[in-house]
mmCIF file of C-alpha atoms and ligand atoms in Angstrom:
data_model
loop_
_atom_site.group_PDB
_atom_site.id
_atom_site.type_symbol
_atom_site.label_atom_id
_atom_site.label_comp_id
_atom_site.label_asym_id
_atom_site.label_seq_id
_atom_site.Cartn_x
_atom_site.Cartn_y
_atom_site.Cartn_z
ATOM 1 C CA MET A 67 44.828 160.807 -93.596
ATOM 2 C CA THR A 68 46.832 157.854 -92.321
ATOM 3 C CA THR A 69 50.582 158.264 -91.383
ATOM 4 C CA LEU A 70 53.366 155.480 -91.692
ATOM 5 C CA LEU A 71 56.006 155.649 -89.396
ATOM 6 C CA LEU A 72 59.021 153.892 -90.238
ATOM 7 C CA ALA A 73 60.570 152.614 -87.159
ATOM 8 C CA ASP A 74 64.418 152.443 -85.891
ATOM 9 C CA HIS A 75 65.039 149.201 -84.480
ATOM 10 C CA ASP A 76 67.549 146.475 -84.120
ATOM 11 C CA ASN A 77 65.022 143.657 -84.435
ATOM 12 C CA ALA A 78 65.005 143.098 -80.359
ATOM 13 C CA THR A 79 64.576 146.637 -79.388
ATOM 14 C CA LEU A 80 63.161 149.863 -80.828
ATOM 15 C CA GLY A 81 65.337 152.627 -81.049
ATOM 16 C CA SER A 82 64.187 155.597 -78.683
ATOM 17 C CA ALA A 83 63.991 157.889 -81.971
ATOM 18 C CA THR A 84 60.699 155.873 -83.017
ATOM 19 C CA ALA A 85 59.116 157.214 -79.971
ATOM 20 C CA ARG A 86 60.157 161.053 -80.656
ATOM 21 C CA ALA A 87 59.047 160.252 -84.418
ATOM 22 C CA LEU A 88 55.953 159.235 -83.354
ATOM 23 C CA SER A 89 55.205 162.614 -81.640
ATOM 24 C CA ALA A 90 55.715 164.516 -84.559
ATOM 25 C CA ALA A 91 53.919 161.869 -86.520
ATOM 26 C CA ARG A 92 50.761 162.317 -84.164
ATOM 27 C CA GLU A 93 51.082 166.077 -84.721
ATOM 28 C CA LEU A 94 49.810 165.436 -88.515
ATOM 29 C CA GLY A 95 46.800 164.493 -87.178
ATOM 30 C CA ALA A 96 45.887 161.380 -88.242
ATOM 31 C CA ASP A 97 45.971 157.991 -87.357
ATOM 32 C CA VAL A 98 49.804 156.440 -87.107
ATOM 33 C CA HIS A 99 50.818 152.961 -88.330
ATOM 34 C CA VAL A 100 54.424 151.839 -87.361
ATOM 35 C CA LEU A 101 56.165 149.690 -89.864
ATOM 36 C CA ILE A 102 58.904 147.599 -88.624
ATOM 37 C CA ALA A 103 61.123 146.282 -91.310
ATOM 38 C CA GLY A 104 63.350 143.853 -90.169
ATOM 39 C CA SER A 105 64.262 140.019 -89.722
ATOM 40 C CA ASN A 106 63.166 138.324 -86.544
ATOM 41 C CA ALA A 107 61.605 141.530 -85.437
ATOM 42 C CA LYS A 108 58.863 140.573 -83.211
ATOM 43 C CA PRO A 109 59.916 142.112 -80.006
ATOM 44 C CA ALA A 110 60.550 145.524 -81.931
ATOM 45 C CA ALA A 111 56.891 145.193 -83.110
ATOM 46 C CA GLU A 112 55.735 144.408 -79.652
ATOM 47 C CA ALA A 113 57.639 147.453 -78.215
ATOM 48 C CA ALA A 114 56.236 149.692 -80.968
ATOM 49 C CA ALA A 115 52.336 148.365 -80.282
ATOM 50 C CA LYS A 116 52.628 149.523 -76.439
ATOM 51 C CA LEU A 117 53.452 153.020 -77.657
ATOM 52 C CA GLU A 118 50.503 155.604 -77.082
ATOM 53 C CA GLY A 119 48.690 156.698 -80.060
ATOM 54 C CA VAL A 120 49.873 153.828 -82.433
ATOM 55 C CA ALA A 121 47.002 152.464 -84.195
ATOM 56 C CA LYS A 122 48.247 149.452 -85.881
ATOM 57 C CA VAL A 123 51.748 148.121 -86.147
ATOM 58 C CA LEU A 124 52.860 146.513 -89.475
ATOM 59 C CA LEU A 125 55.806 143.762 -89.311
ATOM 60 C CA ALA A 126 57.366 143.042 -92.388
ATOM 61 C CA ASP A 127 59.564 140.183 -91.491
ATOM 62 C CA ASP A 128 62.214 138.802 -93.877
ATOM 63 C CA PRO A 129 65.711 138.154 -93.736
ATOM 64 C CA SER A 130 66.067 140.873 -96.818
ATOM 65 C CA LEU A 131 65.511 143.350 -94.224
ATOM 66 C CA ASP A 132 67.828 142.030 -91.735
ATOM 67 C CA HIS A 133 69.894 144.718 -91.644
ATOM 68 C CA GLN A 134 67.628 147.787 -93.054
ATOM 69 C CA ARG A 135 69.426 148.147 -96.232
ATOM 70 C CA ALA A 136 68.248 150.912 -97.893
ATOM 71 C CA GLU A 137 67.235 148.962 -101.294
ATOM 72 C CA PRO A 138 64.908 146.088 -99.829
ATOM 73 C CA ALA A 139 63.385 148.790 -96.739
ATOM 74 C CA ALA A 140 62.994 151.667 -99.530
ATOM 75 C CA ALA A 141 60.769 149.044 -101.905
ATOM 76 C CA LEU A 142 58.753 147.935 -99.107
ATOM 77 C CA VAL A 143 58.062 151.354 -97.777
ATOM 78 C CA VAL A 144 57.238 152.344 -101.814
ATOM 79 C CA ALA A 145 54.787 149.107 -101.820
ATOM 80 C CA LEU A 146 53.003 150.266 -98.896
ATOM 81 C CA ALA A 147 53.153 153.583 -99.481
ATOM 82 C CA LYS A 148 49.417 153.982 -101.749
ATOM 83 C CA ASP A 149 47.397 153.467 -98.418
ATOM 84 C CA TYR A 150 49.186 156.537 -96.583
ATOM 85 C CA ASP A 151 49.306 160.322 -97.050
ATOM 86 C CA ALA A 152 52.772 160.783 -95.133
ATOM 87 C CA ILE A 153 55.504 158.618 -94.686
ATOM 88 C CA VAL A 154 57.529 159.552 -91.679
ATOM 89 C CA ALA A 155 60.693 158.323 -90.244
ATOM 90 C CA PRO A 156 63.576 159.351 -87.427
ATOM 91 C CA ALA A 157 66.366 160.963 -89.026
ATOM 92 C CA THR A 158 68.502 158.330 -87.809
ATOM 93 C CA SER A 159 71.360 156.524 -90.020
ATOM 94 C CA SER A 160 68.984 154.085 -90.880
ATOM 95 C CA GLY A 161 65.877 156.965 -91.784
ATOM 96 C CA LYS A 162 68.408 159.217 -93.530
ATOM 97 C CA ASN A 163 69.447 156.199 -95.691
ATOM 98 C CA ILE A 164 65.904 154.846 -96.316
ATOM 99 C CA LEU A 165 63.430 157.393 -96.851
ATOM 100 C CA PRO A 166 65.126 159.667 -99.375
ATOM 101 C CA ARG A 167 65.231 156.549 -101.918
ATOM 102 C CA ALA A 168 61.512 156.049 -100.933
ATOM 103 C CA ALA A 169 61.067 159.802 -101.628
ATOM 104 C CA ALA A 170 62.567 159.515 -105.122
ATOM 105 C CA LEU A 171 60.805 156.352 -106.223
ATOM 106 C CA LEU A 172 57.342 158.115 -105.271
ATOM 107 C CA ASP A 173 58.384 161.179 -107.136
ATOM 108 C CA VAL A 174 57.999 163.370 -104.129
ATOM 109 C CA MET A 175 60.470 165.681 -102.773
ATOM 110 C CA GLN A 176 61.830 164.792 -99.154
ATOM 111 C CA ILE A 177 61.245 166.802 -96.034
ATOM 112 C CA SER A 178 64.440 166.661 -93.966
ATOM 113 C CA ASP A 179 65.037 166.611 -90.319
ATOM 114 C CA ILE A 180 61.870 168.691 -89.144
ATOM 115 C CA ILE A 181 61.717 170.205 -85.931
ATOM 116 C CA LYS A 182 57.917 171.310 -85.798
ATOM 117 C CA VAL A 183 54.479 170.877 -87.413
ATOM 118 C CA VAL A 184 53.318 173.791 -88.468
ATOM 119 C CA ALA A 185 50.689 172.158 -89.943
ATOM 120 C CA PRO A 186 49.821 168.657 -91.981
ATOM 121 C CA ASN A 187 51.490 170.355 -95.072
ATOM 122 C CA THR A 188 53.680 172.953 -93.265
ATOM 123 C CA PHE A 189 56.983 172.183 -91.206
ATOM 124 C CA GLU A 190 59.898 173.963 -89.665
ATOM 125 C CA ARG A 191 63.275 172.491 -90.104
ATOM 126 C CA PRO A 192 67.009 173.958 -89.371
ATOM 127 C CA ILE A 193 69.408 175.235 -92.304
ATOM 128 C CA TYR A 194 72.611 176.553 -92.632
ATOM 129 C CA ALA A 195 73.798 174.032 -89.362
ATOM 130 C CA GLY A 196 70.786 175.609 -87.544
ATOM 131 C CA ASN A 197 71.397 179.408 -87.931
ATOM 132 C CA ALA A 198 68.065 179.734 -89.791
ATOM 133 C CA ILE A 199 64.758 178.013 -89.595
ATOM 134 C CA GLU A 200 63.150 177.518 -92.867
ATOM 135 C CA THR A 201 59.115 177.083 -92.898
ATOM 136 C CA VAL A 202 58.376 174.352 -96.064
ATOM 137 C CA GLU A 203 54.766 174.090 -97.185
ATOM 138 C CA SER A 204 54.459 171.224 -99.562
ATOM 139 C CA THR A 205 52.004 170.589 -101.906
ATOM 140 C CA ASP A 206 53.078 166.849 -102.599
ATOM 141 C CA THR A 207 49.825 164.526 -102.054
ATOM 142 C CA LYS A 208 52.398 162.597 -100.350
ATOM 143 C CA LYS A 209 54.578 163.774 -97.831
ATOM 144 C CA VAL A 210 57.910 162.015 -96.824
ATOM 145 C CA ILE A 211 59.468 163.132 -93.844
ATOM 146 C CA THR A 212 62.419 162.950 -91.561
ATOM 147 C CA VAL A 213 61.996 163.986 -87.935
ATOM 148 C CA ARG A 214 64.833 165.293 -85.391
ATOM 149 C CA GLY A 215 64.142 163.507 -82.383
ATOM 150 C CA ALA A 216 65.536 166.339 -80.108
ATOM 151 C CA ALA A 217 62.866 168.706 -81.080
ATOM 152 C CA PHE A 218 60.047 165.987 -80.271
ATOM 153 C CA PRO A 219 59.174 164.822 -76.686
ATOM 154 C CA ALA A 220 59.229 160.738 -77.023
ATOM 155 C CA ALA A 221 55.731 159.398 -76.878
ATOM 156 C CA LYS A 222 54.861 157.263 -74.021
ATOM 157 C CA GLU A 223 53.709 153.950 -73.385
ATOM 158 C CA GLY A 224 49.575 153.474 -73.820
ATOM 159 C CA THR A 225 47.612 151.340 -71.493
ATOM 160 C CA ALA A 226 46.414 148.947 -74.508
ATOM 161 C CA ALA A 227 48.733 147.428 -77.359
ATOM 162 C CA ALA A 228 48.015 148.168 -80.790
ATOM 163 C CA PRO A 229 47.188 145.110 -83.034
ATOM 164 C CA ILE A 230 50.226 143.897 -85.023
ATOM 165 C CA GLU A 231 49.674 143.068 -88.483
ATOM 166 C CA THR A 232 52.297 140.905 -90.635
ATOM 167 C CA VAL A 233 53.076 142.391 -94.298
ATOM 168 C CA ALA A 234 54.027 140.367 -96.858
ATOM 169 C CA VAL A 235 57.434 141.086 -98.623
ATOM 170 C CA THR A 236 58.721 140.420 -101.934
ATOM 171 C CA PRO A 237 62.480 140.397 -101.594
ATOM 172 C CA ALA A 238 63.359 143.366 -103.732
ATOM 173 C CA GLU A 239 66.241 143.413 -106.216
ATOM 174 C CA SER A 240 69.316 144.922 -104.571
ATOM 175 C CA GLY A 241 72.627 146.311 -105.560
ATOM 176 C CA SER A 242 73.890 146.098 -102.211
ATOM 177 C CA ALA A 243 74.827 143.171 -99.756
ATOM 178 C CA PHE A 244 75.582 143.410 -96.045
ATOM 179 C CA VAL A 245 79.337 142.695 -94.983
ATOM 180 C CA SER A 246 79.509 143.308 -91.356
ATOM 181 C CA GLU A 247 79.211 145.776 -88.806
ATOM 182 C CA SER A 248 81.405 146.599 -85.671
ATOM 183 C CA LEU A 249 79.593 148.436 -83.020
ATOM 184 C CA SER A 250 81.329 150.103 -80.213
ATOM 185 C CA LYS A 251 80.207 148.863 -76.685
ATOM 186 C CA SER A 252 79.809 151.292 -73.854
ATOM 187 C CA ASP A 253 78.460 150.595 -70.414
ATOM 188 C CA ARG A 254 77.756 154.399 -70.730
ATOM 189 C CA PRO A 255 74.302 155.598 -72.027
ATOM 190 C CA GLU A 256 73.964 156.506 -75.704
ATOM 191 C CA LEU A 257 74.953 159.810 -76.765
ATOM 192 C CA THR A 258 71.546 160.745 -78.238
ATOM 193 C CA ALA A 259 69.977 159.368 -75.826
ATOM 194 C CA ALA A 260 71.700 160.474 -72.596
ATOM 195 C CA ARG A 261 70.384 162.666 -70.285
ATOM 196 C CA ILE A 262 73.555 164.061 -68.980
ATOM 197 C CA VAL A 263 76.479 164.226 -71.881
ATOM 198 C CA VAL A 264 80.021 165.445 -71.301
ATOM 199 C CA SER A 265 81.823 166.812 -73.977
ATOM 200 C CA GLY A 266 85.725 167.931 -74.155
ATOM 201 C CA GLY A 267 87.175 169.658 -77.068
ATOM 202 C CA ARG A 268 90.861 170.461 -78.453
ATOM 203 C CA ALA A 269 92.086 171.453 -75.117
ATOM 204 C CA LEU A 270 92.040 168.231 -73.534
ATOM 205 C CA GLY A 271 95.468 167.840 -75.523
ATOM 206 C CA SER A 272 95.423 164.146 -75.823
ATOM 207 C CA SER A 273 93.959 160.993 -75.905
ATOM 208 C CA GLU A 274 94.982 159.830 -72.300
ATOM 209 C CA LYS A 275 94.296 163.177 -70.984
ATOM 210 C CA PHE A 276 90.806 163.245 -72.391
ATOM 211 C CA ASN A 277 89.949 159.441 -70.802
ATOM 212 C CA GLU A 278 91.953 160.720 -67.554
ATOM 213 C CA VAL A 279 89.677 163.829 -67.223
ATOM 214 C CA LEU A 280 86.365 163.116 -68.677
ATOM 215 C CA LEU A 281 85.600 159.923 -68.242
ATOM 216 C CA PRO A 282 85.586 159.950 -64.247
ATOM 217 C CA LEU A 283 83.420 162.609 -64.427
ATOM 218 C CA ALA A 284 80.859 161.262 -66.931
ATOM 219 C CA ASP A 285 80.635 157.962 -64.881
ATOM 220 C CA LYS A 286 80.098 159.738 -61.492
ATOM 221 C CA LEU A 287 77.258 161.800 -63.274
ATOM 222 C CA HIS A 288 75.700 158.406 -65.411
ATOM 223 C CA ALA A 289 76.664 160.578 -68.296
ATOM 224 C CA ALA A 290 77.497 159.965 -72.323
ATOM 225 C CA VAL A 291 80.799 161.409 -73.368
ATOM 226 C CA GLY A 292 80.843 163.521 -76.451
ATOM 227 C CA ALA A 293 83.763 165.691 -78.509
ATOM 228 C CA SER A 294 84.491 168.579 -80.524
ATOM 229 C CA ARG A 295 84.994 167.475 -84.141
ATOM 230 C CA ALA A 296 88.750 168.851 -83.272
ATOM 231 C CA ALA A 297 89.372 166.797 -80.509
ATOM 232 C CA VAL A 298 87.991 163.324 -82.953
ATOM 233 C CA ASP A 299 90.239 164.867 -85.713
ATOM 234 C CA ALA A 300 93.266 164.711 -83.158
ATOM 235 C CA GLY A 301 92.533 161.423 -81.875
ATOM 236 C CA TYR A 302 91.953 162.037 -78.667
ATOM 237 C CA ALA A 303 88.276 160.800 -78.886
ATOM 238 C CA PRO A 304 86.807 157.910 -81.554
ATOM 239 C CA ASN A 305 84.522 159.275 -84.440
ATOM 240 C CA ASP A 306 81.028 158.382 -82.894
ATOM 241 C CA PHE A 307 81.775 160.974 -79.838
ATOM 242 C CA GLN A 308 81.583 163.781 -82.305
ATOM 243 C CA VAL A 309 78.588 166.319 -81.670
ATOM 244 C CA GLY A 310 77.551 168.883 -84.224
ATOM 245 C CA GLN A 311 76.558 169.739 -87.766
ATOM 246 C CA THR A 312 78.866 166.412 -88.816
ATOM 247 C CA GLY A 313 78.473 164.572 -85.655
ATOM 248 C CA LYS A 314 75.772 163.951 -83.494
ATOM 249 C CA ILE A 315 72.513 166.007 -82.427
ATOM 250 C CA VAL A 316 71.735 165.900 -78.780
ATOM 251 C CA ALA A 317 69.563 167.484 -76.419
ATOM 252 C CA PRO A 318 70.514 166.304 -72.816
ATOM 253 C CA GLU A 319 68.682 167.865 -69.999
ATOM 254 C CA LEU A 320 72.771 168.848 -69.001
ATOM 255 C CA TYR A 321 75.488 169.363 -71.443
ATOM 256 C CA ILE A 322 78.555 170.178 -69.931
ATOM 257 C CA ALA A 323 81.174 171.401 -72.540
ATOM 258 C CA ILE A 324 84.993 171.536 -71.501
ATOM 259 C CA GLY A 325 87.560 172.758 -73.270
ATOM 260 C CA LEU A 326 85.930 173.334 -76.594
ATOM 261 C CA SER A 327 85.383 176.848 -78.059
ATOM 262 C CA GLY A 328 81.376 176.595 -79.328
ATOM 263 C CA ALA A 329 82.171 176.623 -83.252
ATOM 264 C CA ILE A 330 78.637 177.322 -84.883
ATOM 265 C CA GLN A 331 79.146 173.566 -86.416
ATOM 266 C CA HIS A 332 79.440 172.244 -82.736
ATOM 267 C CA LEU A 333 76.574 173.949 -81.356
ATOM 268 C CA ALA A 334 74.386 172.863 -84.347
ATOM 269 C CA GLY A 335 74.444 169.560 -82.569
ATOM 270 C CA MET A 336 73.939 170.740 -78.883
ATOM 271 C CA LYS A 337 72.173 173.975 -78.509
ATOM 272 C CA ASP A 338 68.724 172.747 -77.840
ATOM 273 C CA SER A 339 70.081 171.022 -74.717
ATOM 274 C CA LYS A 340 68.266 171.656 -71.630
ATOM 275 C CA VAL A 341 70.983 173.524 -69.452
ATOM 276 C CA ILE A 342 74.318 174.037 -71.062
ATOM 277 C CA VAL A 343 77.626 174.244 -69.011
ATOM 278 C CA ALA A 344 80.887 175.856 -70.032
ATOM 279 C CA ILE A 345 83.943 175.043 -68.880
ATOM 280 C CA ASN A 346 86.664 177.680 -70.546
ATOM 281 C CA LYS A 347 89.360 179.327 -69.708
ATOM 282 C CA ASP A 348 87.990 182.352 -72.103
ATOM 283 C CA GLU A 349 85.108 184.041 -71.013
ATOM 284 C CA ASP A 350 85.090 185.302 -74.393
ATOM 285 C CA ALA A 351 84.414 181.962 -76.035
ATOM 286 C CA PRO A 352 81.279 181.207 -78.187
ATOM 287 C CA ILE A 353 79.933 178.537 -75.973
ATOM 288 C CA VAL A 354 80.517 180.993 -73.093
ATOM 289 C CA GLN A 355 78.186 182.892 -74.471
ATOM 290 C CA ILE A 356 75.045 180.502 -75.011
ATOM 291 C CA ALA A 357 75.907 178.894 -71.674
ATOM 292 C CA ASP A 358 73.473 179.056 -68.792
ATOM 293 C CA TYR A 359 76.652 178.381 -66.503
ATOM 294 C CA SER A 360 80.123 179.080 -67.126
ATOM 295 C CA LEU A 361 83.139 178.169 -64.661
ATOM 296 C CA ILE A 362 85.886 180.580 -66.346
ATOM 297 C CA GLY A 363 89.547 179.055 -65.828
ATOM 298 C CA ASP A 364 91.871 175.924 -66.238
ATOM 299 C CA LEU A 365 89.968 172.781 -67.223
ATOM 300 C CA PHE A 366 92.862 170.866 -65.379
ATOM 301 C CA THR A 367 92.007 172.542 -62.422
ATOM 302 C CA ILE A 368 88.329 172.569 -62.285
ATOM 303 C CA ILE A 369 87.536 168.815 -63.260
ATOM 304 C CA PRO A 370 89.667 167.433 -60.506
ATOM 305 C CA GLU A 371 87.768 169.808 -58.209
ATOM 306 C CA LEU A 372 84.431 169.360 -59.402
ATOM 307 C CA ASP A 373 85.314 165.478 -59.348
ATOM 308 C CA LYS A 374 86.188 165.545 -55.566
ATOM 309 C CA ALA A 375 83.270 167.978 -54.922
ATOM 310 C CA LEU A 376 80.753 164.988 -56.364
ATOM 311 C CA GLY A 377 82.676 162.582 -54.260
HETATM 312 C C1 FAD B 120 81.838 171.585 -92.676
HETATM 313 C C2 FAD B 120 82.314 171.646 -91.392
HETATM 314 C C3 FAD B 120 81.766 170.728 -90.662
HETATM 315 C C4 FAD B 120 81.932 170.667 -89.204
HETATM 316 N N1 FAD B 120 81.840 169.674 -88.265
HETATM 317 C C5 FAD B 120 81.947 170.047 -86.781
HETATM 318 C C6 FAD B 120 80.698 169.238 -85.980
HETATM 319 O O1 FAD B 120 80.043 168.458 -86.060
HETATM 320 N N2 FAD B 120 81.460 169.129 -84.401
HETATM 321 C C7 FAD B 120 82.459 170.248 -84.033
HETATM 322 O O2 FAD B 120 82.614 170.346 -82.858
HETATM 323 N N3 FAD B 120 83.146 170.979 -84.992
HETATM 324 C C8 FAD B 120 82.734 170.863 -86.311
HETATM 325 N N4 FAD B 120 83.637 171.574 -87.496
HETATM 326 C C9 FAD B 120 84.866 172.282 -86.621
HETATM 327 C C10 FAD B 120 84.541 173.183 -86.179
HETATM 328 O O3 FAD B 120 84.482 174.416 -86.689
HETATM 329 C C11 FAD B 120 85.725 173.870 -84.869
HETATM 330 O O4 FAD B 120 86.429 173.888 -85.714
HETATM 331 C C12 FAD B 120 85.863 172.756 -83.916
HETATM 332 O O5 FAD B 120 84.329 172.443 -83.318
HETATM 333 C C13 FAD B 120 86.927 173.227 -82.586
HETATM 334 O O6 FAD B 120 86.839 172.333 -81.689
HETATM 335 P P1 FAD B 120 87.365 172.846 -80.251
HETATM 336 O O7 FAD B 120 86.443 173.520 -79.714
HETATM 337 O O8 FAD B 120 87.611 171.642 -79.532
HETATM 338 O O9 FAD B 120 88.571 173.561 -80.564
HETATM 339 P P2 FAD B 120 89.101 175.110 -80.198
HETATM 340 O O10 FAD B 120 87.998 175.880 -81.534
HETATM 341 O O11 FAD B 120 90.395 175.192 -80.707
HETATM 342 O O12 FAD B 120 89.016 175.445 -79.026
HETATM 343 C C14 FAD B 120 89.221 174.791 -77.810
HETATM 344 C C15 FAD B 120 88.657 175.865 -76.439
HETATM 345 O O13 FAD B 120 89.487 175.335 -75.712
HETATM 346 C C16 FAD B 120 89.720 176.596 -74.670
HETATM 347 N N5 FAD B 120 90.881 176.131 -73.929
HETATM 348 C C17 FAD B 120 92.100 175.785 -73.860
HETATM 349 N N6 FAD B 120 92.600 175.403 -73.066
HETATM 350 C C18 FAD B 120 91.834 175.585 -71.919
HETATM 351 C C19 FAD B 120 91.998 174.883 -70.842
HETATM 352 N N7 FAD B 120 93.027 174.597 -70.444
HETATM 353 N N8 FAD B 120 90.829 174.834 -69.978
HETATM 354 C C20 FAD B 120 89.918 175.547 -70.361
HETATM 355 N N9 FAD B 120 89.823 175.543 -71.870
HETATM 356 C C21 FAD B 120 90.696 175.747 -72.472
HETATM 357 C C22 FAD B 120 89.757 177.739 -75.528
HETATM 358 O O14 FAD B 120 89.628 179.024 -74.607
HETATM 359 C C23 FAD B 120 89.312 177.138 -76.736
HETATM 360 O O15 FAD B 120 87.602 178.018 -76.478
HETATM 361 C C24 FAD B 120 82.921 171.688 -88.417
HETATM 362 C C25 FAD B 120 83.618 172.427 -89.393
HETATM 363 C C26 FAD B 120 83.459 172.350 -91.093
HETATM 364 C C27 FAD B 120 83.986 173.518 -91.561
#
């Protein structure tokens, strides 16, 4: 049994979710080949080759794969699929965009967002916004799987680099074209990879207060900034800050939830955090119930005090 891992990358660097998906792929008990589908993507391939447990890196380098649109990337996966028993990708925007298409073309079901490998054909995955865990046994001969990164440790770098093999690409017919992308730039750590996340909710009251109260604390802690959907919908924080069922899934070492209630849809995105701190004036708030530590009181008093104590 050999597993193909479709890497998440931006051609120059490997996304951190790839190393986590690699840990899941290795639990399938077979050799893992990492597929780098991109354009001028040799640096990403070299980074993948260094990861422990990678038997081989396949580099598919072609302008049609530049932005990893679903159609050409899925066509490539399908072209390679005959040599593999399982095709795995991190459940990132790219993985979730490409793999369902590949699964449909291969006429197998996709097993989405796994959090545990029970056996090579049996997996656990959260359903109902994380309120139940489903065990899925697949009888498909080829497994197509996306991996929830927060549930697996990142594979470390190994001692020897795996070989990199170039794969020929036949540009596929495509109904889509890349138009543009606008990436938000920030000096803070990326939300899904950060060790510490400081997250704010509706209680912040305005974008001015959100920035004034949360950002200095986040900067002192070298933390990423997150937000509840209510804070995002009210315009206090940008969309890409949203944590939860319809936002990002995070599992940092420390999650500080400030003035947010901890609705189930929010918990779905952060309840695997190692240590959760709630700052809330309501001791019955759901976030307080699941927090390891709670500070009950007005955030506008507590945060400046915390800020001062941090120096
Ligand atoms: C399909 C669907 C998907 C959703 N997806 C998401 C998602 O991905 N992420 C998400 O977050 N939500 C999501 N939601 C919305 C979710 O149900 C809640 O409405 C939202 O999370 C509430 O945000 P909040 O906790 O900031 O606000 P509230 O629920 O209004 O909570 C505010 C909290 O602040 C506390 N507070 C108020 N003033 C202060 C103060 N001065 N000091 C300290 N504490 C104070 C209150 O006690 C309260 O606990 C989704 C909903 C649906 C239906």
